[in-house]
């Protein structure tokens, strides 16, 4: 705030305010008017508040940001949740890894001969001239392992959104096309909302609009290498990568009112191995003693593994490091020391068969949620916390943070031509 320069003739003891008689009269009238306005404002606020339809006998209050919060009457075992949307972006230190323009976009058709690739492209809706361009000798190489196509910018930008969607879904199934298997994904209208405030310039936005494609109710983007090559400078490339690293996550807290049953709440969050009773009871009891209660972050109810990692990005991996993917994160959720055997899918599958049993719906803190493809393969896993909220890491690289999400949004992230099936497991030893 800008301050007024002090008069050089003012005494050193403080600021002297000099008022003439007319000034005193005007000043007094101003005070009377201001007092009346404040009184009116408070009365009007009370009247408006009294008109709100609050349940009889409930606790209610208006927060500083104008949100009316009311105590729930039938509180679930996990307590009254307070959930806010937040947006995460990749740290600046990591963005430079992705802005290089010397990488080439490749479509890898593992185990497929050119004739099979042609048939697949045709089934996805590519035009004959597009297929001919893709399979031309200067863009295609084929051997016993399969066929690889290096598409040029003209071919990439000529694909219609629905055609791109079908083709990239098929490429994502083949295991060698990272950005097709794990595209930048924006559920619902989040793409339009996120890019509506000038995060990238108009030229970059035009390129994005040419290459985004639908998957379920989400918009996805996979052509990073080609688009980066079209951008004129490092600043534009950095802005794009920074914006694409956007992740929609949740902040979650638990509302404690003066009459909250904290024994019920503690019973949910300390089972099976969430937190120790002695670590959370003093905090909850202190909130109960406040006139309007208060909030406690869900972080206090997470085990050390999750508490230390939530909303953070892993360091870039070194040779010999475990693959810190979703399964590694899920299976280590309650482990004080991570077990790196969970980087091995075979080990993890056998561990699940031995130590877990399947249930119909997630209902207890620590249940494991697996998303399955059409062949029954687990393409993702997450840990159930409460309501429809999960702890997750969406990817196996350092560009993906650990975070909280709504289950419906997680499903949208992994929807290709159809939504994945869900399988729920619970530890048989709990």
Short mmCIF file of C-alpha atoms in Angstrom, two decimals:
data_model
loop_
_atom_site.label_atom_id
_atom_site.label_comp_id
_atom_site.label_asym_id
_atom_site.label_seq_id
_atom_site.Cartn_x
_atom_site.Cartn_y
_atom_site.Cartn_z
CA UNK A 1 0.00 0.00 0.00
CA UNK A 2 1.35 3.41 -0.95
CA UNK A 3 1.85 5.73 2.02
CA UNK A 4 1.56 9.52 2.06
CA UNK A 5 4.85 11.37 2.35
CA UNK A 6 5.21 13.01 5.74
CA UNK A 7 5.49 16.78 6.02
CA UNK A 8 9.00 17.94 6.69
CA UNK A 9 7.62 20.28 9.37
CA UNK A 10 5.84 17.55 11.32
CA UNK A 11 7.15 16.72 14.74
CA UNK A 12 9.23 13.63 15.17
CA UNK A 13 6.75 12.24 17.68
CA UNK A 14 4.19 11.27 15.03
CA UNK A 15 1.91 12.55 12.31
CA UNK A 16 0.07 15.79 13.09
CA UNK A 17 -3.37 16.26 11.48
CA UNK A 18 -4.45 19.90 11.23
CA UNK A 19 -8.16 20.66 10.69
CA UNK A 20 -9.87 24.03 10.25
CA UNK A 21 -13.41 24.65 11.55
CA UNK A 22 -15.12 23.83 8.26
CA UNK A 23 -13.00 20.72 8.02
CA UNK A 24 -14.09 19.65 11.50
CA UNK A 25 -17.77 19.98 10.57
CA UNK A 26 -17.31 18.00 7.35
CA UNK A 27 -15.26 15.38 9.13
CA UNK A 28 -17.98 14.95 11.83
CA UNK A 29 -20.72 14.57 9.24
CA UNK A 30 -18.62 11.95 7.43
CA UNK A 31 -18.28 9.95 10.64
CA UNK A 32 -22.06 10.03 11.20
CA UNK A 33 -22.77 8.86 7.64
CA UNK A 34 -20.14 6.12 7.85
CA UNK A 35 -21.57 4.91 11.15
CA UNK A 36 -25.05 4.76 9.65
CA UNK A 37 -23.83 2.80 6.65
CA UNK A 38 -22.02 0.28 8.82
CA UNK A 39 -25.11 -0.16 11.01
CA UNK A 40 -27.28 -0.65 7.94
CA UNK A 41 -24.85 -3.11 6.48
CA UNK A 42 -24.73 -5.24 9.60
CA UNK A 43 -28.51 -5.16 10.02
CA UNK A 44 -29.06 -6.02 6.37
CA UNK A 45 -26.59 -8.88 6.61
CA UNK A 46 -28.36 -10.24 9.70
CA UNK A 47 -31.74 -9.96 7.96
CA UNK A 48 -30.45 -11.81 4.91
CA UNK A 49 -28.89 -14.45 7.10
CA UNK A 50 -32.14 -14.94 8.99
CA UNK A 51 -33.93 -15.60 5.69
CA UNK A 52 -31.64 -18.51 4.82
CA UNK A 53 -33.25 -21.91 5.16
CA UNK A 54 -31.06 -23.68 7.70
CA UNK A 55 -32.15 -26.99 9.26
CA UNK A 56 -33.63 -26.50 12.70
CA UNK A 57 -31.10 -26.89 15.48
CA UNK A 58 -28.11 -27.01 13.11
CA UNK A 59 -24.86 -25.09 13.31
CA UNK A 60 -24.34 -22.67 10.42
CA UNK A 61 -21.92 -19.91 9.60
CA UNK A 62 -20.76 -17.77 6.66
CA UNK A 63 -17.09 -18.03 5.76
CA UNK A 64 -14.87 -15.10 4.80
CA UNK A 65 -15.33 -15.92 1.11
CA UNK A 66 -19.13 -15.80 1.43
CA UNK A 67 -19.80 -19.53 1.50
CA UNK A 68 -22.62 -20.64 3.79
CA UNK A 69 -21.64 -23.81 5.59
CA UNK A 70 -24.15 -25.87 7.53
CA UNK A 71 -23.61 -28.81 9.81
CA UNK A 72 -24.81 -32.06 8.30
CA UNK A 73 -27.58 -33.88 10.13
CA UNK A 74 -26.65 -37.43 9.06
CA UNK A 75 -22.88 -37.38 9.12
CA UNK A 76 -21.15 -40.37 7.47
CA UNK A 77 -18.49 -42.25 9.37
CA UNK A 78 -15.67 -40.31 7.68
CA UNK A 79 -17.10 -37.00 8.88
CA UNK A 80 -18.35 -33.88 7.10
CA UNK A 81 -15.93 -33.29 4.23
CA UNK A 82 -14.91 -29.93 2.84
CA UNK A 83 -13.55 -30.27 -0.69
CA UNK A 84 -12.02 -27.59 -2.92
CA UNK A 85 -10.68 -27.84 -6.48
CA UNK A 86 -7.07 -26.87 -7.04
CA UNK A 87 -4.80 -26.81 -10.11
CA UNK A 88 -1.27 -28.20 -10.03
CA UNK A 89 1.44 -27.42 -12.57
CA UNK A 90 4.79 -29.07 -13.13
CA UNK A 91 7.72 -27.37 -11.34
CA UNK A 92 9.75 -24.97 -13.48
CA UNK A 93 12.81 -27.13 -12.87
CA UNK A 94 11.17 -30.00 -14.78
CA UNK A 95 9.59 -28.13 -17.67
CA UNK A 96 12.87 -27.88 -19.59
CA UNK A 97 13.00 -31.65 -20.00
CA UNK A 98 9.92 -31.48 -22.24
CA UNK A 99 10.59 -28.37 -24.35
CA UNK A 100 13.23 -29.85 -26.64
CA UNK A 101 12.40 -29.81 -30.35
CA UNK A 102 14.73 -32.62 -31.44
CA UNK A 103 12.31 -35.40 -30.57
CA UNK A 104 10.35 -37.01 -33.37
CA UNK A 105 6.75 -38.14 -33.14
CA UNK A 106 6.41 -41.80 -34.07
CA UNK A 107 3.43 -44.07 -34.52
CA UNK A 108 4.63 -47.53 -33.55
CA UNK A 109 2.47 -50.43 -34.70
CA UNK A 110 4.11 -53.27 -32.78
CA UNK A 111 3.78 -56.67 -34.45
CA UNK A 112 1.90 -55.31 -37.46
CA UNK A 113 2.85 -55.45 -41.13
CA UNK A 114 2.07 -52.51 -43.46
CA UNK A 115 -1.06 -54.19 -44.82
CA UNK A 116 -2.42 -54.60 -41.30
CA UNK A 117 -1.55 -50.98 -40.53
CA UNK A 118 -3.38 -49.86 -43.65
CA UNK A 119 -6.48 -51.81 -42.62
CA UNK A 120 -6.35 -50.36 -39.10
CA UNK A 121 -6.02 -46.81 -40.37
CA UNK A 122 -8.93 -47.30 -42.74
CA UNK A 123 -11.09 -48.66 -39.91
CA UNK A 124 -10.25 -45.53 -37.89
CA UNK A 125 -11.53 -43.31 -40.67
CA UNK A 126 -8.32 -41.99 -42.26
CA UNK A 127 -8.76 -40.83 -45.84
CA UNK A 128 -7.00 -42.72 -48.61
CA UNK A 129 -4.59 -39.85 -49.27
CA UNK A 130 -3.73 -39.69 -45.58
CA UNK A 131 -3.02 -43.43 -45.47
CA UNK A 132 -0.89 -43.19 -48.62
CA UNK A 133 1.07 -40.32 -47.12
CA UNK A 134 1.63 -42.21 -43.86
CA UNK A 135 2.81 -45.38 -45.62
CA UNK A 136 5.10 -43.64 -48.08
CA UNK A 137 8.74 -44.89 -48.07
CA UNK A 138 10.10 -41.65 -46.59
CA UNK A 139 7.80 -41.94 -43.55
CA UNK A 140 7.48 -45.68 -42.92
CA UNK A 141 9.85 -48.43 -41.82
CA UNK A 142 8.86 -52.04 -41.29
CA UNK A 143 10.65 -55.16 -40.01
CA UNK A 144 9.88 -58.32 -38.09
CA UNK A 145 8.97 -56.36 -34.93
CA UNK A 146 6.35 -54.21 -36.59
CA UNK A 147 5.85 -50.96 -38.49
CA UNK A 148 6.92 -47.47 -37.48
CA UNK A 149 5.57 -44.31 -39.10
CA UNK A 150 7.09 -40.86 -38.65
CA UNK A 151 4.20 -38.54 -39.55
CA UNK A 152 4.91 -35.02 -40.73
CA UNK A 153 3.10 -31.89 -39.56
CA UNK A 154 0.77 -31.79 -42.57
CA UNK A 155 -0.46 -35.32 -41.85
CA UNK A 156 -0.85 -34.65 -38.13
CA UNK A 157 -2.85 -31.46 -38.61
CA UNK A 158 -5.05 -32.97 -41.32
CA UNK A 159 -6.65 -35.54 -38.99
CA UNK A 160 -10.21 -34.84 -37.94
CA UNK A 161 -10.78 -34.99 -34.14
CA UNK A 162 -12.91 -38.13 -34.23
CA UNK A 163 -10.41 -39.87 -36.54
CA UNK A 164 -7.48 -38.85 -34.35
CA UNK A 165 -9.35 -40.20 -31.33
CA UNK A 166 -9.91 -43.63 -32.89
CA UNK A 167 -6.36 -43.91 -34.22
CA UNK A 168 -4.69 -42.78 -31.00
CA UNK A 169 -6.81 -45.12 -28.90
CA UNK A 170 -5.54 -48.01 -31.03
CA UNK A 171 -1.94 -46.76 -30.83
CA UNK A 172 -2.28 -46.47 -27.07
CA UNK A 173 -3.18 -50.14 -26.83
CA UNK A 174 0.07 -51.21 -28.51
CA UNK A 175 2.32 -50.19 -25.61
CA UNK A 176 4.98 -48.21 -27.48
CA UNK A 177 3.22 -44.87 -27.94
CA UNK A 178 3.56 -42.98 -24.67
CA UNK A 179 1.49 -39.90 -25.44
CA UNK A 180 -1.29 -41.97 -26.96
CA UNK A 181 -1.39 -44.36 -24.01
CA UNK A 182 -1.05 -41.52 -21.48
CA UNK A 183 -2.27 -38.33 -23.20
CA UNK A 184 -2.60 -34.94 -21.61
CA UNK A 185 -6.18 -35.24 -20.43
CA UNK A 186 -8.68 -32.53 -19.47
CA UNK A 187 -11.98 -33.93 -18.12
CA UNK A 188 -15.25 -32.13 -18.78
CA UNK A 189 -14.83 -28.48 -19.71
CA UNK A 190 -11.49 -28.11 -17.93
CA UNK A 191 -9.54 -27.65 -21.20
CA UNK A 192 -11.57 -24.60 -22.18
CA UNK A 193 -11.48 -23.19 -18.66
CA UNK A 194 -7.74 -23.76 -18.23
CA UNK A 195 -6.68 -22.21 -21.55
CA UNK A 196 -9.20 -19.35 -21.52
CA UNK A 197 -7.00 -16.85 -19.66
CA UNK A 198 -4.06 -16.51 -22.04
CA UNK A 199 -1.75 -19.18 -20.67
CA UNK A 200 -0.48 -19.63 -24.23
CA UNK A 201 -0.48 -17.20 -27.17
CA UNK A 202 -3.04 -17.24 -29.97
CA UNK A 203 -0.78 -19.10 -32.43
CA UNK A 204 -0.10 -21.89 -29.93
CA UNK A 205 -3.78 -22.10 -29.07
CA UNK A 206 -4.64 -22.51 -32.75
CA UNK A 207 -2.28 -25.48 -32.98
CA UNK A 208 -3.77 -27.02 -29.85
CA UNK A 209 -7.29 -26.72 -31.22
CA UNK A 210 -6.21 -28.56 -34.35
CA UNK A 211 -4.83 -31.49 -32.38
CA UNK A 212 -7.04 -32.00 -29.30
CA UNK A 213 -9.44 -34.90 -29.57
CA UNK A 214 -12.29 -36.38 -27.51
CA UNK A 215 -12.10 -39.40 -25.20
CA UNK A 216 -15.34 -39.94 -23.38
CA UNK A 217 -16.20 -36.60 -21.76
CA UNK A 218 -12.58 -35.41 -21.80
CA UNK A 219 -10.39 -33.55 -24.28
CA UNK A 220 -6.96 -35.08 -24.85
CA UNK A 221 -3.71 -34.03 -26.51
CA UNK A 222 -0.92 -36.32 -27.71
CA UNK A 223 1.04 -34.48 -30.42
CA UNK A 224 3.51 -32.64 -28.22
CA UNK A 225 6.59 -33.29 -30.37
CA UNK A 226 5.04 -31.93 -33.56
CA UNK A 227 3.49 -28.87 -31.94
CA UNK A 228 6.74 -27.95 -30.15
CA UNK A 229 8.51 -27.93 -33.49
CA UNK A 230 6.04 -25.34 -34.81
CA UNK A 231 6.62 -22.86 -31.99
CA UNK A 232 9.05 -20.00 -32.66
CA UNK A 233 10.99 -19.73 -29.40
CA UNK A 234 11.78 -21.25 -26.03
CA UNK A 235 9.35 -18.98 -24.20
CA UNK A 236 6.38 -20.19 -26.23
CA UNK A 237 7.45 -23.82 -25.78
CA UNK A 238 7.88 -23.36 -22.03
CA UNK A 239 4.44 -21.78 -21.68
CA UNK A 240 2.86 -24.66 -23.56
CA UNK A 241 4.53 -27.41 -21.54
CA UNK A 242 3.76 -25.57 -18.31
CA UNK A 243 0.11 -25.24 -19.24
CA UNK A 244 -0.19 -28.85 -20.41
CA UNK A 245 1.22 -30.08 -17.11
CA UNK A 246 -1.99 -28.90 -15.46
CA UNK A 247 -3.53 -31.41 -13.10
CA UNK A 248 -6.97 -30.96 -11.54
CA UNK A 249 -6.72 -32.08 -7.94
CA UNK A 250 -8.57 -31.67 -4.66
CA UNK A 251 -7.90 -30.10 -1.30
CA UNK A 252 -9.84 -31.98 1.35
CA UNK A 253 -10.56 -31.17 4.94
CA UNK A 254 -12.89 -32.49 7.64
CA UNK A 255 -15.30 -30.09 9.34
CA UNK A 256 -15.44 -30.41 13.11
CA UNK A 257 -18.39 -28.76 14.89
CA UNK A 258 -18.77 -28.35 18.66
CA UNK A 259 -21.07 -31.39 18.78
CA UNK A 260 -19.19 -33.56 16.25
CA UNK A 261 -18.83 -37.21 17.31
CA UNK A 262 -15.06 -37.36 17.08
CA UNK A 263 -14.96 -40.97 18.33
CA UNK A 264 -16.93 -42.01 15.25
CA UNK A 265 -14.66 -39.93 13.03
CA UNK A 266 -11.49 -41.31 14.63
CA UNK A 267 -12.84 -44.84 14.32
CA UNK A 268 -13.00 -44.46 10.54
CA UNK A 269 -9.66 -42.76 9.92
CA UNK A 270 -7.53 -44.81 12.34
CA UNK A 271 -8.69 -48.09 10.79
CA UNK A 272 -6.88 -50.07 9.58
CA UNK A 273 -3.51 -48.33 9.72
CA UNK A 274 -4.19 -44.71 8.88
CA UNK A 275 -2.97 -42.71 11.85
CA UNK A 276 -2.46 -43.26 15.54
CA UNK A 277 -5.28 -42.25 17.87
CA UNK A 278 -2.92 -40.20 20.06
CA UNK A 279 -1.81 -38.18 17.03
CA UNK A 280 -5.24 -36.83 16.08
CA UNK A 281 -7.45 -36.79 19.18
CA UNK A 282 -5.87 -33.68 20.81
CA UNK A 283 -6.30 -31.70 17.58
CA UNK A 284 -9.93 -32.76 17.10
CA UNK A 285 -10.81 -32.05 20.71
CA UNK A 286 -9.29 -28.58 20.45
CA UNK A 287 -11.46 -27.83 17.41
CA UNK A 288 -14.59 -29.03 19.26
CA UNK A 289 -13.90 -26.51 22.00
CA UNK A 290 -13.99 -23.58 19.59
CA UNK A 291 -17.35 -21.72 19.40
CA UNK A 292 -17.81 -22.63 15.72
CA UNK A 293 -15.47 -25.59 15.55
CA UNK A 294 -13.01 -25.66 12.66
CA UNK A 295 -11.37 -27.61 9.87
CA UNK A 296 -8.65 -30.22 9.94
CA UNK A 297 -6.78 -31.15 6.76
CA UNK A 298 -7.07 -34.74 5.61
CA UNK A 299 -3.26 -34.74 5.57
CA UNK A 300 -3.40 -35.40 9.32
CA UNK A 301 -5.26 -38.65 8.63
CA UNK A 302 -2.86 -39.99 6.00
CA UNK A 303 -0.05 -42.44 6.78
CA UNK A 304 3.53 -41.12 6.45
CA UNK A 305 4.05 -42.41 2.88
CA UNK A 306 1.09 -40.47 1.50
CA UNK A 307 1.46 -37.48 3.82
CA UNK A 308 5.03 -36.85 2.66
CA UNK A 309 4.18 -37.12 -1.06
CA UNK A 310 0.76 -35.51 -1.47
CA UNK A 311 0.83 -32.65 -4.04
CA UNK A 312 4.53 -33.21 -4.77
CA UNK A 313 6.41 -34.48 -7.81
CA UNK A 314 9.04 -37.24 -7.60
CA UNK A 315 12.64 -36.53 -8.47
CA UNK A 316 13.75 -37.66 -11.94
CA UNK A 317 14.59 -41.34 -11.81
CA UNK A 318 18.15 -42.65 -11.86
CA UNK A 319 19.35 -46.05 -13.13
CA UNK A 320 18.18 -48.72 -10.73
CA UNK A 321 15.40 -46.62 -9.21
CA UNK A 322 11.96 -48.21 -8.83
CA UNK A 323 9.20 -47.29 -11.22
CA UNK A 324 7.08 -45.03 -9.02
CA UNK A 325 3.84 -45.62 -10.88
CA UNK A 326 0.27 -45.91 -9.66
CA UNK A 327 0.65 -49.53 -8.48
CA UNK A 328 3.85 -48.81 -6.55
CA UNK A 329 2.13 -45.85 -4.91
CA UNK A 330 -1.08 -47.73 -4.14
CA UNK A 331 0.54 -50.79 -2.64
CA UNK A 332 2.95 -48.73 -0.52
CA UNK A 333 0.26 -46.39 0.81
CA UNK A 334 0.40 -47.83 4.36
CA UNK A 335 4.09 -48.78 4.30
CA UNK A 336 6.48 -46.62 6.31
CA UNK A 337 9.32 -47.90 4.11
CA UNK A 338 8.32 -48.39 0.44
CA UNK A 339 8.58 -51.93 -0.89
CA UNK A 340 10.10 -51.61 -4.35
CA UNK A 341 8.95 -55.09 -5.32
CA UNK A 342 5.67 -53.40 -6.19
CA UNK A 343 7.36 -51.99 -9.28
CA UNK A 344 7.05 -55.53 -10.68
CA UNK A 345 3.54 -56.18 -12.07
CA UNK A 346 3.87 -59.95 -11.62
CA UNK A 347 4.88 -59.60 -7.96
CA UNK A 348 2.05 -57.12 -7.36
CA UNK A 349 -0.57 -59.36 -8.99
CA UNK A 350 0.51 -62.35 -6.88
CA UNK A 351 0.54 -60.21 -3.73
CA UNK A 352 -3.02 -59.08 -4.39
CA UNK A 353 -4.20 -62.67 -4.93
CA UNK A 354 -2.61 -63.80 -1.67
CA UNK A 355 -3.47 -60.89 0.62
CA UNK A 356 -6.68 -59.32 -0.72
CA UNK A 357 -10.24 -60.29 -1.55
CA UNK A 358 -12.64 -58.62 -3.95
CA UNK A 359 -15.64 -56.59 -2.80
CA UNK A 360 -18.47 -54.91 -4.67
CA UNK A 361 -18.05 -51.26 -3.68
CA UNK A 362 -15.38 -49.21 -1.90
CA UNK A 363 -16.61 -48.34 1.58
CA UNK A 364 -13.61 -48.38 3.93
CA UNK A 365 -10.49 -46.25 4.14
CA UNK A 366 -7.69 -48.13 2.38
CA UNK A 367 -9.75 -50.14 -0.11
CA UNK A 368 -7.88 -50.49 -3.39
CA UNK A 369 -9.52 -49.49 -6.67
CA UNK A 370 -8.26 -51.06 -9.91
CA UNK A 371 -9.27 -49.81 -13.34
CA UNK A 372 -9.35 -52.65 -15.87
CA UNK A 373 -9.25 -52.65 -19.66
CA UNK A 374 -11.37 -54.92 -21.85
CA UNK A 375 -8.89 -57.78 -21.37
CA UNK A 376 -8.99 -57.52 -17.58
CA UNK A 377 -5.55 -55.91 -17.27
CA UNK A 378 -5.09 -53.40 -14.45
CA UNK A 379 -4.28 -50.15 -16.23
CA UNK A 380 -4.44 -48.06 -13.05
CA UNK A 381 -4.91 -48.30 -9.31
CA UNK A 382 -5.73 -45.87 -6.51
CA UNK A 383 -6.48 -45.87 -2.79
CA UNK A 384 -9.98 -45.10 -1.58
CA UNK A 385 -10.19 -42.46 1.15
CA UNK A 386 -13.82 -41.47 1.65
CA UNK A 387 -17.02 -40.62 -0.23
CA UNK A 388 -15.84 -40.68 -3.90
CA UNK A 389 -12.29 -39.41 -3.27
CA UNK A 390 -9.09 -41.35 -3.95
CA UNK A 391 -5.34 -40.96 -3.52
CA UNK A 392 -3.63 -41.46 -6.88
CA UNK A 393 -0.57 -40.97 -9.06
CA UNK A 394 -1.55 -40.88 -12.73
CA UNK A 395 1.57 -42.02 -14.53
CA UNK A 396 4.97 -43.56 -14.02
CA UNK A 397 7.18 -40.50 -14.53
CA UNK A 398 8.31 -37.46 -12.58
CA UNK A 399 5.85 -35.20 -14.43
CA UNK A 400 2.94 -36.69 -12.49
CA UNK A 401 2.28 -35.68 -8.86
CA UNK A 402 0.61 -37.61 -6.07
CA UNK A 403 -2.81 -36.07 -5.49
CA UNK A 404 -6.47 -36.49 -4.52
CA UNK A 405 -9.21 -36.82 -7.14
CA UNK A 406 -12.89 -37.57 -7.48
CA UNK A 407 -13.29 -41.14 -8.73
CA UNK A 408 -15.47 -39.99 -11.64
CA UNK A 409 -12.68 -37.70 -12.87
CA UNK A 410 -10.14 -40.48 -12.50
CA UNK A 411 -12.32 -42.69 -14.69
CA UNK A 412 -12.43 -39.93 -17.30
CA UNK A 413 -8.60 -39.82 -17.33
CA UNK A 414 -8.47 -43.51 -18.29
CA UNK A 415 -11.43 -43.69 -20.64
CA UNK A 416 -10.45 -44.58 -24.21
CA UNK A 417 -13.11 -46.01 -26.51
CA UNK A 418 -15.01 -47.13 -23.40
CA UNK A 419 -14.84 -46.44 -19.69
CA UNK A 420 -12.65 -48.88 -17.77
CA UNK A 421 -14.20 -51.48 -15.52
CA UNK A 422 -13.68 -51.13 -11.77
CA UNK A 423 -12.49 -53.85 -9.40
CA UNK A 424 -12.33 -53.21 -5.63
CA UNK A 425 -10.10 -55.15 -3.25
CA UNK A 426 -9.72 -55.15 0.54
CA UNK A 427 -6.85 -56.55 2.61
CA UNK A 428 -7.97 -59.84 4.13
CA UNK A 429 -5.84 -59.21 7.24
CA UNK A 430 -7.79 -56.10 8.34
#
